């Protein structure tokens, strides 16, 4: 995330990050459903309304990097090498994020805590499903834009849906792999192996389109 140049924006960002850090610590310690907004405000040393000014919903504090993740996908397609098909661009992005130890693909004790907190809360599970659906729409639009097609292109919608299904299965499998042996490298390899395999199928499904 880029740092704002003006002092007021930097202060606002610091307040937001402070709230997020305090909330995440409480969620991990006690479970999402057992933490109140008032407790988060007290832990972050801000007022209740300040919390809501930054995060309209409590679950937004847990998934506070959602928009940043969407922008990573958009930017990868905007800046893609025109000689490389969009589907391959996103496969390469998965490999780059793993190599860079991206927090979005964190197969470690911290990442496991994140997953376990979601699994223990129906509210978080519902929001995670909604984010996945929203992300499919983001990817669909980004795919269509990068090849000069209309946002409603059904081929882009199909490609985005198959891509998100692949990444979701790979993500879940990687966390299960980590849970079994606490081996981050093995979990990362498991994630990428499924992404690569899914990409082969995705390219076959999208053959004859500019996405493959």
mmCIF file of C-alpha atoms in Angstrom:
data_model
loop_
_atom_site.group_PDB
_atom_site.id
_atom_site.type_symbol
_atom_site.label_atom_id
_atom_site.label_comp_id
_atom_site.label_asym_id
_atom_site.label_seq_id
_atom_site.Cartn_x
_atom_site.Cartn_y
_atom_site.Cartn_z
ATOM 1 C CA UNK A 1 0.000 0.000 0.000
ATOM 2 C CA UNK A 2 1.401 3.412 -0.975
ATOM 3 C CA UNK A 3 1.973 6.001 1.761
ATOM 4 C CA UNK A 4 -0.026 9.253 1.316
ATOM 5 C CA UNK A 5 2.078 12.371 0.803
ATOM 6 C CA UNK A 6 0.020 14.758 2.947
ATOM 7 C CA UNK A 7 0.120 14.716 6.742
ATOM 8 C CA UNK A 8 -3.640 14.475 7.263
ATOM 9 C CA UNK A 9 -3.951 11.400 5.051
ATOM 10 C CA UNK A 10 -0.963 9.762 6.738
ATOM 11 C CA UNK A 11 -2.554 10.337 10.130
ATOM 12 C CA UNK A 12 -5.844 8.867 8.929
ATOM 13 C CA UNK A 13 -4.045 5.824 7.528
ATOM 14 C CA UNK A 14 -2.149 5.344 10.798
ATOM 15 C CA UNK A 15 -5.421 5.470 12.746
ATOM 16 C CA UNK A 16 -6.995 2.917 10.417
ATOM 17 C CA UNK A 17 -4.006 0.589 10.733
ATOM 18 C CA UNK A 18 -4.038 0.956 14.511
ATOM 19 C CA UNK A 19 -7.698 -0.041 14.660
ATOM 20 C CA UNK A 20 -7.086 -2.993 12.359
ATOM 21 C CA UNK A 21 -4.113 -4.251 14.384
ATOM 22 C CA UNK A 22 -6.017 -3.972 17.671
ATOM 23 C CA UNK A 23 -9.085 -5.677 16.203
ATOM 24 C CA UNK A 24 -7.102 -8.515 14.630
ATOM 25 C CA UNK A 25 -5.302 -9.232 17.900
ATOM 26 C CA UNK A 26 -8.611 -9.435 19.770
ATOM 27 C CA UNK A 27 -10.226 -11.566 17.057
ATOM 28 C CA UNK A 28 -7.344 -14.049 17.170
ATOM 29 C CA UNK A 29 -7.316 -14.171 20.965
ATOM 30 C CA UNK A 30 -11.050 -14.463 21.638
ATOM 31 C CA UNK A 31 -12.798 -15.183 18.359
ATOM 32 C CA UNK A 32 -14.526 -12.716 16.056
ATOM 33 C CA UNK A 33 -18.032 -13.163 17.480
ATOM 34 C CA UNK A 34 -16.888 -12.565 21.064
ATOM 35 C CA UNK A 35 -15.323 -9.152 20.470
ATOM 36 C CA UNK A 36 -17.374 -5.942 20.509
ATOM 37 C CA UNK A 37 -16.721 -2.714 18.635
ATOM 38 C CA UNK A 38 -16.455 -0.903 21.979
ATOM 39 C CA UNK A 39 -13.656 -3.263 23.020
ATOM 40 C CA UNK A 40 -11.854 -2.665 19.738
ATOM 41 C CA UNK A 41 -12.173 1.100 20.170
ATOM 42 C CA UNK A 42 -10.744 0.879 23.687
ATOM 43 C CA UNK A 43 -7.844 -1.319 22.551
ATOM 44 C CA UNK A 44 -7.039 1.102 19.713
ATOM 45 C CA UNK A 45 -7.517 4.140 21.994
ATOM 46 C CA UNK A 46 -10.089 5.763 19.703
ATOM 47 C CA UNK A 47 -13.791 6.526 19.916
ATOM 48 C CA UNK A 48 -16.513 4.147 18.755
ATOM 49 C CA UNK A 49 -17.518 6.486 15.913
ATOM 50 C CA UNK A 50 -13.897 6.677 14.752
ATOM 51 C CA UNK A 51 -13.955 2.912 14.314
ATOM 52 C CA UNK A 52 -17.106 3.109 12.183
ATOM 53 C CA UNK A 53 -15.695 6.016 10.174
ATOM 54 C CA UNK A 54 -12.939 3.687 8.994
ATOM 55 C CA UNK A 55 -14.799 0.365 9.003
ATOM 56 C CA UNK A 56 -18.588 0.393 8.392
ATOM 57 C CA UNK A 57 -18.856 -3.273 9.440
ATOM 58 C CA UNK A 58 -16.983 -5.244 12.071
ATOM 59 C CA UNK A 59 -15.964 -7.869 9.515
ATOM 60 C CA UNK A 60 -14.311 -5.129 7.429
ATOM 61 C CA UNK A 61 -11.689 -4.870 10.169
ATOM 62 C CA UNK A 62 -10.850 -8.532 9.713
ATOM 63 C CA UNK A 63 -10.720 -8.379 5.910
ATOM 64 C CA UNK A 64 -9.078 -4.955 5.924
ATOM 65 C CA UNK A 65 -6.746 -5.726 2.988
ATOM 66 C CA UNK A 66 -9.514 -6.852 0.657
ATOM 67 C CA UNK A 67 -9.377 -3.822 -1.650
ATOM 68 C CA UNK A 68 -5.588 -3.920 -1.786
ATOM 69 C CA UNK A 69 -5.789 -7.531 -2.955
ATOM 70 C CA UNK A 70 -8.242 -6.623 -5.690
ATOM 71 C CA UNK A 71 -5.930 -3.887 -6.899
ATOM 72 C CA UNK A 72 -3.027 -6.344 -7.132
ATOM 73 C CA UNK A 73 -5.079 -8.449 -9.560
ATOM 74 C CA UNK A 74 -6.202 -5.424 -11.571
ATOM 75 C CA UNK A 75 -2.674 -4.048 -11.767
ATOM 76 C CA UNK A 76 -1.230 -7.393 -12.873
ATOM 77 C CA UNK A 77 -3.569 -7.406 -15.866
ATOM 78 C CA UNK A 78 -3.177 -3.688 -16.605
ATOM 79 C CA UNK A 79 0.618 -3.983 -16.666
ATOM 80 C CA UNK A 80 0.727 -7.398 -18.357
ATOM 81 C CA UNK A 81 3.108 -8.163 -21.200
ATOM 82 C CA UNK A 82 0.837 -8.141 -24.299
ATOM 83 C CA UNK A 83 2.710 -11.192 -25.590
ATOM 84 C CA UNK A 84 1.479 -13.230 -22.607
ATOM 85 C CA UNK A 85 -2.150 -14.359 -22.415
ATOM 86 C CA UNK A 86 -4.140 -13.009 -19.430
ATOM 87 C CA UNK A 87 -4.674 -16.453 -17.899
ATOM 88 C CA UNK A 88 -0.937 -17.113 -17.968
ATOM 89 C CA UNK A 89 -0.326 -13.651 -16.508
ATOM 90 C CA UNK A 90 -2.418 -14.576 -13.479
ATOM 91 C CA UNK A 91 -0.654 -17.920 -13.084
ATOM 92 C CA UNK A 92 2.657 -16.063 -13.039
ATOM 93 C CA UNK A 93 1.178 -13.639 -10.500
ATOM 94 C CA UNK A 94 0.424 -16.553 -8.157
ATOM 95 C CA UNK A 95 4.050 -17.670 -8.385
ATOM 96 C CA UNK A 96 5.302 -14.121 -7.771
ATOM 97 C CA UNK A 97 3.084 -13.618 -4.723
ATOM 98 C CA UNK A 98 4.326 -16.864 -3.199
ATOM 99 C CA UNK A 99 7.960 -15.956 -3.923
ATOM 100 C CA UNK A 100 7.442 -12.528 -2.338
ATOM 101 C CA UNK A 101 5.807 -14.068 0.757
ATOM 102 C CA UNK A 102 2.641 -12.085 0.144
ATOM 103 C CA UNK A 103 0.328 -11.815 3.174
ATOM 104 C CA UNK A 104 -2.488 -12.978 0.895
ATOM 105 C CA UNK A 105 -0.817 -16.373 0.533
ATOM 106 C CA UNK A 106 0.488 -16.767 4.061
ATOM 107 C CA UNK A 107 0.816 -20.487 4.756
ATOM 108 C CA UNK A 108 2.244 -20.222 8.258
ATOM 109 C CA UNK A 109 1.135 -20.173 11.890
ATOM 110 C CA UNK A 110 -0.189 -16.620 11.446
ATOM 111 C CA UNK A 111 -2.024 -17.584 8.280
ATOM 112 C CA UNK A 112 -3.463 -20.611 10.039
ATOM 113 C CA UNK A 113 -4.772 -18.373 12.801
ATOM 114 C CA UNK A 114 -6.507 -16.253 10.172
ATOM 115 C CA UNK A 115 -8.207 -19.305 8.647
ATOM 116 C CA UNK A 116 -9.214 -20.752 12.017
ATOM 117 C CA UNK A 117 -10.785 -17.444 13.033
ATOM 118 C CA UNK A 118 -12.881 -17.482 9.847
ATOM 119 C CA UNK A 119 -13.886 -21.116 10.351
ATOM 120 C CA UNK A 120 -15.158 -20.329 13.862
ATOM 121 C CA UNK A 121 -17.497 -17.527 12.730
ATOM 122 C CA UNK A 122 -20.552 -17.820 10.486
ATOM 123 C CA UNK A 123 -20.382 -14.055 9.909
ATOM 124 C CA UNK A 124 -16.812 -14.249 8.625
ATOM 125 C CA UNK A 125 -17.537 -17.306 6.494
ATOM 126 C CA UNK A 126 -20.445 -15.485 4.863
ATOM 127 C CA UNK A 127 -18.301 -12.413 4.229
ATOM 128 C CA UNK A 128 -15.497 -14.568 2.788
ATOM 129 C CA UNK A 129 -17.965 -16.101 0.318
ATOM 130 C CA UNK A 130 -19.224 -12.647 -0.633
ATOM 131 C CA UNK A 131 -15.667 -11.406 -1.170
ATOM 132 C CA UNK A 132 -14.964 -14.374 -3.437
ATOM 133 C CA UNK A 133 -18.050 -13.552 -5.531
ATOM 134 C CA UNK A 134 -17.102 -9.873 -5.686
ATOM 135 C CA UNK A 135 -13.549 -10.799 -6.642
ATOM 136 C CA UNK A 136 -14.826 -12.930 -9.521
ATOM 137 C CA UNK A 137 -16.587 -9.842 -10.872
ATOM 138 C CA UNK A 138 -13.436 -7.740 -10.448
ATOM 139 C CA UNK A 139 -11.352 -10.316 -12.330
ATOM 140 C CA UNK A 140 -13.992 -10.639 -15.052
ATOM 141 C CA UNK A 141 -13.989 -6.893 -15.726
ATOM 142 C CA UNK A 142 -10.187 -6.695 -15.587
ATOM 143 C CA UNK A 143 -9.861 -9.607 -18.025
ATOM 144 C CA UNK A 144 -12.286 -8.101 -20.521
ATOM 145 C CA UNK A 145 -10.625 -4.682 -20.300
ATOM 146 C CA UNK A 146 -7.138 -6.031 -20.900
ATOM 147 C CA UNK A 147 -8.197 -7.596 -24.224
ATOM 148 C CA UNK A 148 -10.498 -4.776 -25.305
ATOM 149 C CA UNK A 149 -13.813 -6.556 -24.847
ATOM 150 C CA UNK A 150 -17.012 -5.384 -23.169
ATOM 151 C CA UNK A 151 -17.226 -5.897 -19.369
ATOM 152 C CA UNK A 152 -20.257 -8.153 -19.886
ATOM 153 C CA UNK A 153 -18.295 -10.589 -22.081
ATOM 154 C CA UNK A 154 -19.532 -14.063 -21.024
ATOM 155 C CA UNK A 155 -16.152 -15.615 -21.822
ATOM 156 C CA UNK A 156 -14.530 -13.276 -19.295
ATOM 157 C CA UNK A 157 -17.132 -14.226 -16.681
ATOM 158 C CA UNK A 158 -16.468 -17.907 -17.320
ATOM 159 C CA UNK A 159 -12.693 -17.459 -17.137
ATOM 160 C CA UNK A 160 -12.956 -15.483 -13.894
ATOM 161 C CA UNK A 161 -15.231 -18.068 -12.291
ATOM 162 C CA UNK A 162 -12.942 -20.951 -13.216
ATOM 163 C CA UNK A 163 -9.883 -19.014 -12.078
ATOM 164 C CA UNK A 164 -11.365 -18.194 -8.660
ATOM 165 C CA UNK A 165 -12.496 -21.803 -8.240
ATOM 166 C CA UNK A 166 -8.949 -22.974 -8.959
ATOM 167 C CA UNK A 167 -7.326 -20.519 -6.564
ATOM 168 C CA UNK A 168 -9.891 -21.269 -3.835
ATOM 169 C CA UNK A 169 -9.309 -25.024 -4.012
ATOM 170 C CA UNK A 170 -5.536 -24.481 -4.077
ATOM 171 C CA UNK A 171 -5.705 -22.074 -1.122
ATOM 172 C CA UNK A 172 -7.745 -24.448 1.038
ATOM 173 C CA UNK A 173 -5.533 -27.416 0.135
ATOM 174 C CA UNK A 174 -2.370 -25.458 0.952
ATOM 175 C CA UNK A 175 -3.661 -24.536 4.401
ATOM 176 C CA UNK A 176 -4.616 -28.154 5.065
ATOM 177 C CA UNK A 177 -1.121 -29.164 3.988
ATOM 178 C CA UNK A 178 0.395 -26.673 6.411
ATOM 179 C CA UNK A 179 -1.901 -27.835 9.213
ATOM 180 C CA UNK A 180 -0.690 -31.412 8.784
ATOM 181 C CA UNK A 181 3.045 -30.757 8.886
ATOM 182 C CA UNK A 182 3.631 -27.064 9.674
ATOM 183 C CA UNK A 183 5.849 -26.891 6.597
ATOM 184 C CA UNK A 184 5.419 -23.567 4.786
ATOM 185 C CA UNK A 185 7.459 -24.542 1.730
ATOM 186 C CA UNK A 186 5.460 -27.732 1.267
ATOM 187 C CA UNK A 187 2.204 -25.781 1.571
ATOM 188 C CA UNK A 188 3.387 -23.198 -0.964
ATOM 189 C CA UNK A 189 4.370 -25.970 -3.374
ATOM 190 C CA UNK A 190 0.953 -27.592 -2.930
ATOM 191 C CA UNK A 191 -0.769 -24.289 -3.687
ATOM 192 C CA UNK A 192 1.240 -23.633 -6.841
ATOM 193 C CA UNK A 193 0.901 -27.209 -8.091
ATOM 194 C CA UNK A 194 -2.893 -26.918 -8.040
ATOM 195 C CA UNK A 195 -2.825 -23.434 -9.567
ATOM 196 C CA UNK A 196 -0.643 -24.744 -12.387
ATOM 197 C CA UNK A 197 -2.863 -27.784 -12.933
ATOM 198 C CA UNK A 198 -6.014 -25.689 -12.855
ATOM 199 C CA UNK A 199 -4.505 -23.215 -15.296
ATOM 200 C CA UNK A 200 -3.947 -26.012 -17.816
ATOM 201 C CA UNK A 201 -7.646 -26.838 -17.648
ATOM 202 C CA UNK A 202 -8.592 -23.171 -17.769
ATOM 203 C CA UNK A 203 -6.524 -22.608 -20.905
ATOM 204 C CA UNK A 204 -8.199 -25.599 -22.543
ATOM 205 C CA UNK A 205 -11.650 -24.314 -21.589
ATOM 206 C CA UNK A 206 -10.879 -20.840 -22.951
ATOM 207 C CA UNK A 207 -9.141 -21.992 -26.146
ATOM 208 C CA UNK A 208 -10.100 -19.776 -29.066
ATOM 209 C CA UNK A 209 -10.582 -16.702 -26.861
ATOM 210 C CA UNK A 210 -8.064 -13.901 -26.248
ATOM 211 C CA UNK A 211 -7.864 -14.910 -22.586
ATOM 212 C CA UNK A 212 -5.929 -18.118 -23.286
#
